[in-house]
Amino acid sequence: MYELNESSFDPITFVLTGIPGMEESHIWISVPFCLMYLTAVLSNLLLLFLIATDRSLHEPMYLFLAMLALSDLLLSTATVPKMLAIFWFGAREISFDACMAQMFFTHFSFIVESSVLLAMAFDRYVAVCAPLRYGALLTPSAIAKVAAAAVARGLCIMCPPIFLLKRLPYCGHNVMPHTYCEHMGVARLACADIRANVWYGLTTALLSSGLDVVLIAASYALILRAVFRLPTREARRKALGTCGSHLCVILMFYVPAFFSFLTHRFGRHVPGQVHILLANLYVVVPPMLNPIVYGARTRQIRERVARLLCPAGTGCACPAGGHGC
């Protein structure tokens, strides 16, 4: 029996069960998640290294990519290592403070990433629809303010849930059917009224990430309108390919996240394993895909990777477009 604090605050330990009903398959499920996590970490670190060491990449689009890579690393690293520890070693216990920290960094990095995706959508909108104003609008100081605003927004949204959860009594309920700590997953263990948690989570989600989705959709709608006015079919095809890949990654980020968020509040009949699998996907699949879709599809990034892998004078064959390698 796990020791409990008898005050109105927190249990000493929570128990994360993993994916309920699929315990026998945890080892097999862990393999793709481990590979995706390693790919996400290595590709995002490579992207950060390239941007940090090449001054020609210190431009708005690449600085936003660096912000996205940092938030991706935080999002996946806050959740996946504990998930793999549960799958591989049965390390299901997590202290209340560690659970709060994991919840904070998971949701904080999601909010920051959502803010960065909105900034990147605005960056693409200005580049396509108002190219003559690009340099005037997206100055280094403006980008620094965007980064500071994204971090401040995440902090402002995620500090109150810590206090909302700390005030709740848990009455010995400490078994959580999940692979990591989420706000509502923890709140549902409480033996008290959690309407404040429910309404706070719903309101902040709709006014932060929900608003981001609407603005991102509006930006890409305006971009697509401009694309269809391009004079040549080849230019339209290339632009549509880029926008399409961006939108696919954005959907992979938001759809599982909002599904998980809404299931906690309204989806009582959704099977637990479906909910948790989707909640696990949004913390590892977008971090794995973002460097590929946003980075590898960019000519300058491809050339830097080719130059890194194929230094001048080695005599190795360079990929197309890898000038100077």
mmCIF file of C-alpha atoms in Angstrom:
data_model
loop_
_atom_site.group_PDB
_atom_site.id
_atom_site.type_symbol
_atom_site.label_atom_id
_atom_site.label_comp_id
_atom_site.label_asym_id
_atom_site.label_seq_id
_atom_site.Cartn_x
_atom_site.Cartn_y
_atom_site.Cartn_z
ATOM 1 C CA MET A 1 0.000 0.000 0.000
ATOM 2 C CA TYR A 2 1.433 3.380 -1.026
ATOM 3 C CA GLU A 3 1.963 5.880 1.757
ATOM 4 C CA LEU A 4 -0.338 8.874 1.538
ATOM 5 C CA ASN A 5 -0.246 12.345 2.889
ATOM 6 C CA GLU A 6 -3.356 12.710 5.016
ATOM 7 C CA SER A 7 -3.597 16.465 4.456
ATOM 8 C CA SER A 8 -5.674 17.950 1.654
ATOM 9 C CA PHE A 9 -2.669 18.092 -0.628
ATOM 10 C CA ASP A 10 -1.004 15.225 -2.435
ATOM 11 C CA PRO A 11 -0.271 11.499 -2.329
ATOM 12 C CA ILE A 12 3.400 10.614 -2.015
ATOM 13 C CA THR A 13 3.325 8.427 -5.132
ATOM 14 C CA PHE A 14 1.218 7.932 -8.251
ATOM 15 C CA VAL A 15 1.213 4.706 -10.262
ATOM 16 C CA LEU A 16 1.121 4.941 -14.065
ATOM 17 C CA THR A 17 -0.266 1.718 -15.509
ATOM 18 C CA GLY A 18 0.801 2.194 -19.135
ATOM 19 C CA ILE A 19 -1.799 1.329 -21.772
ATOM 20 C CA PRO A 20 -4.699 -0.462 -20.023
ATOM 21 C CA GLY A 21 -5.689 -3.752 -21.612
ATOM 22 C CA MET A 22 -2.471 -3.970 -23.635
ATOM 23 C CA GLU A 23 0.020 -4.803 -20.892
ATOM 24 C CA GLU A 24 1.143 -7.968 -22.679
ATOM 25 C CA SER A 25 2.058 -5.913 -25.751
ATOM 26 C CA HIS A 26 3.996 -3.169 -23.965
ATOM 27 C CA ILE A 27 7.379 -4.491 -25.152
ATOM 28 C CA TRP A 28 6.265 -4.577 -28.792
ATOM 29 C CA ILE A 29 4.593 -1.178 -28.566
ATOM 30 C CA SER A 30 7.789 0.271 -27.098
ATOM 31 C CA VAL A 31 9.868 -0.554 -30.210
ATOM 32 C CA PRO A 32 8.294 1.961 -32.640
ATOM 33 C CA PHE A 33 8.036 4.593 -29.899
ATOM 34 C CA CYS A 34 11.720 4.167 -29.037
ATOM 35 C CA LEU A 35 12.752 4.416 -32.707
ATOM 36 C CA MET A 36 10.553 7.478 -33.243
ATOM 37 C CA TYR A 37 11.957 9.129 -30.117
ATOM 38 C CA LEU A 38 15.576 8.502 -31.145
ATOM 39 C CA THR A 39 14.816 9.850 -34.624
ATOM 40 C CA ALA A 40 13.153 12.930 -33.121
ATOM 41 C CA VAL A 41 16.062 13.653 -30.751
ATOM 42 C CA LEU A 42 18.833 13.137 -33.325
ATOM 43 C CA SER A 43 17.109 15.029 -36.146
ATOM 44 C CA ASN A 44 16.163 17.983 -33.944
ATOM 45 C CA LEU A 45 19.660 18.176 -32.437
ATOM 46 C CA LEU A 46 21.140 18.089 -35.951
ATOM 47 C CA LEU A 47 18.800 20.873 -37.046
ATOM 48 C CA LEU A 48 19.747 23.001 -34.019
ATOM 49 C CA PHE A 49 23.454 22.381 -34.652
ATOM 50 C CA LEU A 50 23.181 23.450 -38.291
ATOM 51 C CA ILE A 51 21.255 26.615 -37.482
ATOM 52 C CA ALA A 52 23.529 27.558 -34.566
ATOM 53 C CA THR A 53 26.798 27.088 -36.488
ATOM 54 C CA ASP A 54 25.838 28.607 -39.853
ATOM 55 C CA ARG A 55 25.292 32.367 -39.787
ATOM 56 C CA SER A 56 23.567 32.254 -43.181
ATOM 57 C CA LEU A 57 20.740 30.344 -41.469
ATOM 58 C CA HIS A 58 20.158 33.084 -38.875
ATOM 59 C CA GLU A 59 17.058 34.215 -40.759
ATOM 60 C CA PRO A 60 13.450 34.315 -39.494
ATOM 61 C CA MET A 61 12.317 31.024 -41.024
ATOM 62 C CA TYR A 62 15.294 29.093 -39.600
ATOM 63 C CA LEU A 63 15.085 30.766 -36.196
ATOM 64 C CA PHE A 64 11.456 29.655 -35.998
ATOM 65 C CA LEU A 65 12.643 26.153 -36.967
ATOM 66 C CA ALA A 66 15.121 26.265 -34.078
ATOM 67 C CA MET A 67 12.317 27.258 -31.664
ATOM 68 C CA LEU A 68 10.195 24.408 -33.016
ATOM 69 C CA ALA A 69 13.071 21.945 -32.546
ATOM 70 C CA LEU A 70 13.597 23.047 -28.931
ATOM 71 C CA SER A 71 9.904 22.680 -28.075
ATOM 72 C CA ASP A 72 9.835 19.282 -29.824
ATOM 73 C CA LEU A 73 12.801 18.059 -27.783
ATOM 74 C CA LEU A 74 11.146 19.222 -24.557
ATOM 75 C CA LEU A 75 7.761 17.720 -25.448
ATOM 76 C CA SER A 76 9.112 14.272 -26.350
ATOM 77 C CA THR A 77 11.765 14.119 -23.602
ATOM 78 C CA ALA A 78 9.246 15.071 -20.901
ATOM 79 C CA THR A 79 7.135 12.011 -21.702
ATOM 80 C CA VAL A 80 8.782 9.257 -23.760
ATOM 81 C CA PRO A 81 11.624 8.191 -21.391
ATOM 82 C CA LYS A 82 9.118 7.547 -18.580
ATOM 83 C CA MET A 83 6.830 5.765 -21.041
ATOM 84 C CA LEU A 84 9.681 3.455 -22.109
ATOM 85 C CA ALA A 85 10.655 2.857 -18.466
ATOM 86 C CA ILE A 86 7.095 1.659 -17.816
ATOM 87 C CA PHE A 87 7.108 -0.587 -20.901
ATOM 88 C CA TRP A 88 10.578 -2.071 -20.348
ATOM 89 C CA PHE A 89 11.175 -2.134 -16.602
ATOM 90 C CA GLY A 90 7.717 -1.807 -15.062
ATOM 91 C CA ALA A 91 8.841 1.474 -13.437
ATOM 92 C CA ARG A 92 5.290 2.671 -12.844
ATOM 93 C CA GLU A 93 5.721 4.762 -9.716
ATOM 94 C CA ILE A 94 6.155 8.514 -9.975
ATOM 95 C CA SER A 95 6.242 10.968 -7.087
ATOM 96 C CA PHE A 96 3.622 13.698 -6.881
ATOM 97 C CA ASP A 97 6.212 16.434 -7.486
ATOM 98 C CA ALA A 98 7.712 14.558 -10.456
ATOM 99 C CA CYS A 99 4.215 14.065 -11.833
ATOM 100 C CA MET A 100 3.513 17.792 -11.520
ATOM 101 C CA ALA A 101 6.816 18.593 -13.240
ATOM 102 C CA GLN A 102 6.092 16.162 -16.079
ATOM 103 C CA MET A 103 2.588 17.556 -16.519
ATOM 104 C CA PHE A 104 3.911 21.121 -16.503
ATOM 105 C CA PHE A 105 6.630 20.550 -19.099
ATOM 106 C CA THR A 106 4.389 18.423 -21.336
ATOM 107 C CA HIS A 107 1.617 21.013 -21.552
ATOM 108 C CA PHE A 108 4.053 23.952 -21.484
ATOM 109 C CA SER A 109 6.007 22.621 -24.482
ATOM 110 C CA PHE A 110 2.737 21.905 -26.318
ATOM 111 C CA ILE A 111 1.605 25.529 -25.810
ATOM 112 C CA VAL A 112 5.001 26.881 -26.898
ATOM 113 C CA GLU A 113 5.023 24.654 -29.988
ATOM 114 C CA SER A 114 1.505 25.749 -30.878
ATOM 115 C CA SER A 115 2.640 29.380 -30.606
ATOM 116 C CA VAL A 116 5.666 28.685 -32.814
ATOM 117 C CA LEU A 117 3.514 26.952 -35.449
ATOM 118 C CA LEU A 118 1.302 30.044 -35.510
ATOM 119 C CA ALA A 119 4.374 32.272 -35.907
ATOM 120 C CA MET A 120 5.645 30.055 -38.741
ATOM 121 C CA ALA A 121 2.269 30.251 -40.482
ATOM 122 C CA PHE A 122 2.447 34.050 -40.237
ATOM 123 C CA ASP A 123 6.034 33.933 -41.550
ATOM 124 C CA ARG A 124 4.920 31.926 -44.603
ATOM 125 C CA TYR A 125 1.916 34.236 -45.111
ATOM 126 C CA VAL A 126 4.112 37.341 -45.172
ATOM 127 C CA ALA A 127 6.692 35.629 -47.427
ATOM 128 C CA VAL A 128 4.029 34.635 -49.979
ATOM 129 C CA CYS A 129 1.433 37.395 -49.724
ATOM 130 C CA ALA A 130 3.510 40.440 -48.728
ATOM 131 C CA PRO A 131 7.147 39.688 -49.664
ATOM 132 C CA LEU A 132 8.145 43.359 -49.891
ATOM 133 C CA ARG A 133 7.266 43.854 -46.207
ATOM 134 C CA TYR A 134 8.997 40.662 -45.010
ATOM 135 C CA GLY A 135 12.238 42.305 -43.857
ATOM 136 C CA ALA A 136 10.427 45.166 -42.148
ATOM 137 C CA LEU A 137 7.996 42.943 -40.224
ATOM 138 C CA LEU A 138 10.190 39.995 -39.246
ATOM 139 C CA THR A 139 13.164 41.755 -37.695
ATOM 140 C CA PRO A 140 15.472 40.061 -35.140
ATOM 141 C CA SER A 141 13.822 42.024 -32.328
ATOM 142 C CA ALA A 142 10.352 40.929 -33.506
ATOM 143 C CA ILE A 143 11.466 37.276 -33.524
ATOM 144 C CA ALA A 144 12.915 37.623 -30.021
ATOM 145 C CA LYS A 145 9.591 39.083 -28.860
ATOM 146 C CA VAL A 146 7.725 36.150 -30.434
ATOM 147 C CA ALA A 147 9.961 33.686 -28.564
ATOM 148 C CA ALA A 148 9.517 35.550 -25.271
ATOM 149 C CA ALA A 149 5.748 35.763 -25.775
ATOM 150 C CA ALA A 150 5.524 32.002 -26.493
ATOM 151 C CA VAL A 151 7.414 31.177 -23.281
ATOM 152 C CA ALA A 152 5.457 33.715 -21.199
ATOM 153 C CA ARG A 153 2.181 32.388 -22.585
ATOM 154 C CA GLY A 154 3.118 28.823 -21.651
ATOM 155 C CA LEU A 155 4.122 29.855 -18.136
ATOM 156 C CA CYS A 156 0.980 31.909 -17.545
ATOM 157 C CA ILE A 157 -1.294 29.079 -18.702
ATOM 158 C CA MET A 158 0.507 26.245 -16.908
ATOM 159 C CA CYS A 159 1.207 27.729 -13.463
ATOM 160 C CA PRO A 160 -2.442 27.798 -12.250
ATOM 161 C CA PRO A 161 -3.071 24.027 -12.835
ATOM 162 C CA ILE A 162 -0.273 23.205 -10.387
ATOM 163 C CA PHE A 163 -2.156 25.043 -7.632
ATOM 164 C CA LEU A 164 -5.520 23.667 -8.795
ATOM 165 C CA LEU A 165 -4.171 20.117 -8.402
ATOM 166 C CA LYS A 166 -2.308 20.826 -5.154
ATOM 167 C CA ARG A 167 -5.521 21.963 -3.450
ATOM 168 C CA LEU A 168 -7.350 18.673 -4.172
ATOM 169 C CA PRO A 169 -7.614 15.705 -1.759
ATOM 170 C CA TYR A 170 -6.963 12.315 -3.382
ATOM 171 C CA CYS A 171 -8.221 9.959 -0.639
ATOM 172 C CA GLY A 172 -5.790 7.186 -1.548
ATOM 173 C CA HIS A 173 -6.592 7.210 -5.279
ATOM 174 C CA ASN A 174 -3.193 7.049 -6.932
ATOM 175 C CA VAL A 175 -3.479 4.634 -9.889
ATOM 176 C CA MET A 176 -3.551 6.495 -13.202
ATOM 177 C CA PRO A 177 -4.317 4.578 -16.436
ATOM 178 C CA HIS A 178 -1.794 6.437 -18.579
ATOM 179 C CA THR A 179 1.888 6.512 -19.558
ATOM 180 C CA TYR A 180 2.491 10.087 -18.367
ATOM 181 C CA CYS A 181 0.841 12.722 -16.175
ATOM 182 C CA GLU A 182 -1.797 14.987 -17.707
ATOM 183 C CA HIS A 183 -3.776 17.722 -15.966
ATOM 184 C CA MET A 184 -7.180 16.062 -16.186
ATOM 185 C CA GLY A 185 -5.743 12.567 -15.712
ATOM 186 C CA VAL A 186 -4.466 13.661 -12.301
ATOM 187 C CA ALA A 187 -7.558 15.724 -11.455
ATOM 188 C CA ARG A 188 -9.869 12.744 -12.040
ATOM 189 C CA LEU A 189 -8.124 10.874 -9.202
ATOM 190 C CA ALA A 190 -9.332 13.484 -6.702
ATOM 191 C CA CYS A 191 -12.224 12.831 -4.355
ATOM 192 C CA ALA A 192 -13.533 16.398 -4.580
ATOM 193 C CA ASP A 193 -15.239 18.761 -6.987
ATOM 194 C CA ILE A 194 -12.954 19.285 -10.014
ATOM 195 C CA ARG A 195 -15.193 21.648 -11.992
ATOM 196 C CA ALA A 196 -12.608 24.421 -11.620
ATOM 197 C CA ASN A 197 -10.015 22.163 -13.286
ATOM 198 C CA VAL A 198 -12.419 21.171 -16.045
ATOM 199 C CA TRP A 199 -13.470 24.715 -16.882
ATOM 200 C CA TYR A 200 -9.956 26.120 -16.606
ATOM 201 C CA GLY A 201 -8.594 23.453 -18.951
ATOM 202 C CA LEU A 202 -11.442 23.890 -21.433
ATOM 203 C CA THR A 203 -11.209 27.680 -21.463
ATOM 204 C CA THR A 204 -7.430 27.866 -21.830
ATOM 205 C CA ALA A 205 -7.387 25.187 -24.526
ATOM 206 C CA LEU A 206 -10.005 26.980 -26.621
ATOM 207 C CA LEU A 207 -8.477 30.434 -26.126
ATOM 208 C CA SER A 208 -4.867 29.335 -26.704
ATOM 209 C CA SER A 209 -4.370 26.310 -28.948
ATOM 210 C CA GLY A 210 -7.917 26.491 -30.326
ATOM 211 C CA LEU A 211 -7.374 30.095 -31.367
ATOM 212 C CA ASP A 212 -3.974 29.144 -32.820
ATOM 213 C CA VAL A 213 -5.623 26.513 -35.028
ATOM 214 C CA VAL A 214 -8.140 29.045 -36.364
ATOM 215 C CA LEU A 215 -5.415 31.598 -37.142
ATOM 216 C CA ILE A 216 -3.135 28.967 -38.728
ATOM 217 C CA ALA A 217 -6.031 27.797 -40.911
ATOM 218 C CA ALA A 218 -6.758 31.408 -41.938
ATOM 219 C CA SER A 219 -3.073 31.981 -42.798
ATOM 220 C CA TYR A 220 -2.865 28.893 -44.983
ATOM 221 C CA ALA A 221 -6.189 29.724 -46.639
ATOM 222 C CA LEU A 222 -4.755 33.100 -47.669
ATOM 223 C CA ILE A 223 -1.514 31.424 -48.765
ATOM 224 C CA LEU A 224 -3.426 28.912 -50.907
ATOM 225 C CA ARG A 225 -5.467 31.705 -52.462
ATOM 226 C CA ALA A 226 -2.214 33.427 -53.434
ATOM 227 C CA VAL A 227 -0.739 30.124 -54.700
ATOM 228 C CA PHE A 228 -3.637 29.500 -57.083
ATOM 229 C CA ARG A 229 -2.924 32.881 -58.633
ATOM 230 C CA LEU A 230 0.642 31.894 -59.561
ATOM 231 C CA PRO A 231 1.182 32.000 -63.328
ATOM 232 C CA THR A 232 2.779 28.561 -63.910
ATOM 233 C CA ARG A 233 1.511 25.076 -63.064
ATOM 234 C CA GLU A 234 4.958 24.015 -61.820
ATOM 235 C CA ALA A 235 5.098 26.888 -59.322
ATOM 236 C CA ARG A 236 1.600 26.031 -58.089
ATOM 237 C CA ARG A 237 2.491 22.337 -57.768
ATOM 238 C CA LYS A 238 5.648 23.080 -55.766
ATOM 239 C CA ALA A 239 3.855 25.534 -53.453
ATOM 240 C CA LEU A 240 0.947 23.137 -52.913
ATOM 241 C CA GLY A 241 3.366 20.320 -52.094
ATOM 242 C CA THR A 242 5.062 22.435 -49.443
ATOM 243 C CA CYS A 243 1.780 23.686 -47.943
ATOM 244 C CA GLY A 244 0.317 20.179 -48.021
ATOM 245 C CA SER A 245 3.227 18.672 -46.075
ATOM 246 C CA HIS A 246 3.065 21.504 -43.518
ATOM 247 C CA LEU A 247 -0.672 21.024 -43.028
ATOM 248 C CA CYS A 248 -0.277 17.245 -42.605
ATOM 249 C CA VAL A 249 2.228 17.729 -39.769
ATOM 250 C CA ILE A 250 0.044 20.409 -38.172
ATOM 251 C CA LEU A 251 -2.924 18.019 -38.257
ATOM 252 C CA MET A 252 -0.789 15.226 -36.752
ATOM 253 C CA PHE A 253 0.059 17.608 -33.906
ATOM 254 C CA TYR A 254 -3.373 19.029 -33.146
ATOM 255 C CA VAL A 255 -5.839 16.200 -33.916
ATOM 256 C CA PRO A 256 -4.487 13.611 -31.379
ATOM 257 C CA ALA A 257 -3.920 16.369 -28.807
ATOM 258 C CA PHE A 258 -7.466 17.712 -29.064
ATOM 259 C CA PHE A 259 -8.875 14.173 -29.174
ATOM 260 C CA SER A 260 -7.068 13.399 -25.901
ATOM 261 C CA PHE A 261 -8.156 16.714 -24.391
ATOM 262 C CA LEU A 262 -11.839 16.269 -25.328
ATOM 263 C CA THR A 263 -11.886 12.572 -24.364
ATOM 264 C CA HIS A 264 -10.894 13.474 -20.795
ATOM 265 C CA ARG A 265 -13.938 15.731 -20.558
ATOM 266 C CA PHE A 266 -16.623 14.247 -22.811
ATOM 267 C CA GLY A 267 -15.475 10.869 -24.167
ATOM 268 C CA ARG A 268 -16.421 8.511 -21.394
ATOM 269 C CA HIS A 269 -17.231 5.757 -23.911
ATOM 270 C CA VAL A 270 -13.920 5.989 -25.824
ATOM 271 C CA PRO A 271 -11.787 2.866 -25.118
ATOM 272 C CA GLY A 272 -8.903 3.715 -22.797
ATOM 273 C CA GLN A 273 -6.255 2.172 -25.032
ATOM 274 C CA VAL A 274 -7.372 4.277 -28.013
ATOM 275 C CA HIS A 275 -7.243 7.464 -25.959
ATOM 276 C CA ILE A 276 -3.796 6.732 -24.512
ATOM 277 C CA LEU A 277 -2.264 5.556 -27.801
ATOM 278 C CA LEU A 278 -3.351 8.789 -29.478
ATOM 279 C CA ALA A 279 -2.125 10.825 -26.496
ATOM 280 C CA ASN A 280 1.254 9.102 -26.906
ATOM 281 C CA LEU A 281 1.351 9.778 -30.644
ATOM 282 C CA TYR A 282 1.138 13.557 -30.390
ATOM 283 C CA VAL A 283 4.200 13.727 -28.111
ATOM 284 C CA VAL A 284 6.472 11.749 -30.446
ATOM 285 C CA VAL A 285 5.215 11.755 -34.061
ATOM 286 C CA PRO A 286 5.246 15.555 -34.702
ATOM 287 C CA PRO A 287 8.711 15.920 -33.071
ATOM 288 C CA MET A 288 9.942 13.193 -35.419
ATOM 289 C CA LEU A 289 8.290 14.626 -38.549
ATOM 290 C CA ASN A 290 8.873 18.350 -38.033
ATOM 291 C CA PRO A 291 12.628 18.333 -38.816
ATOM 292 C CA ILE A 292 11.933 16.272 -41.947
ATOM 293 C CA VAL A 293 8.988 18.257 -43.270
ATOM 294 C CA TYR A 294 10.163 21.733 -42.281
ATOM 295 C CA GLY A 295 13.913 21.120 -42.458
ATOM 296 C CA ALA A 296 14.794 18.453 -45.019
ATOM 297 C CA ARG A 297 12.386 19.931 -47.566
ATOM 298 C CA THR A 298 14.268 23.255 -47.342
ATOM 299 C CA ARG A 299 17.084 23.502 -49.886
ATOM 300 C CA GLN A 300 19.474 25.379 -47.585
ATOM 301 C CA ILE A 301 19.081 22.779 -44.821
ATOM 302 C CA ARG A 302 19.594 19.916 -47.304
ATOM 303 C CA GLU A 303 22.776 21.548 -48.575
ATOM 304 C CA ARG A 304 24.161 21.995 -45.036
ATOM 305 C CA VAL A 305 23.391 18.366 -44.181
ATOM 306 C CA ALA A 306 25.066 17.223 -47.404
ATOM 307 C CA ARG A 307 28.125 19.381 -46.613
ATOM 308 C CA LEU A 308 28.277 17.943 -43.086
ATOM 309 C CA LEU A 309 28.012 14.345 -44.277
ATOM 310 C CA CYS A 310 30.182 14.854 -47.357
ATOM 311 C CA PRO A 311 32.988 17.348 -46.553
ATOM 312 C CA ALA A 312 34.882 18.947 -49.414
ATOM 313 C CA GLY A 313 37.755 16.862 -50.692
ATOM 314 C CA THR A 314 36.452 13.484 -49.546
ATOM 315 C CA GLY A 315 35.471 12.496 -53.057
ATOM 316 C CA CYS A 316 32.066 11.102 -52.027
ATOM 317 C CA ALA A 317 29.057 11.570 -54.251
ATOM 318 C CA CYS A 318 26.886 14.521 -53.232
ATOM 319 C CA PRO A 319 23.127 14.529 -53.529
ATOM 320 C CA ALA A 320 21.467 16.780 -56.034
ATOM 321 C CA GLY A 321 21.489 20.331 -54.877
ATOM 322 C CA GLY A 322 24.379 19.766 -52.460
ATOM 323 C CA HIS A 323 26.574 22.491 -53.933
ATOM 324 C CA GLY A 324 29.936 22.961 -52.407
ATOM 325 C CA CYS A 325 30.054 19.696 -50.497
#
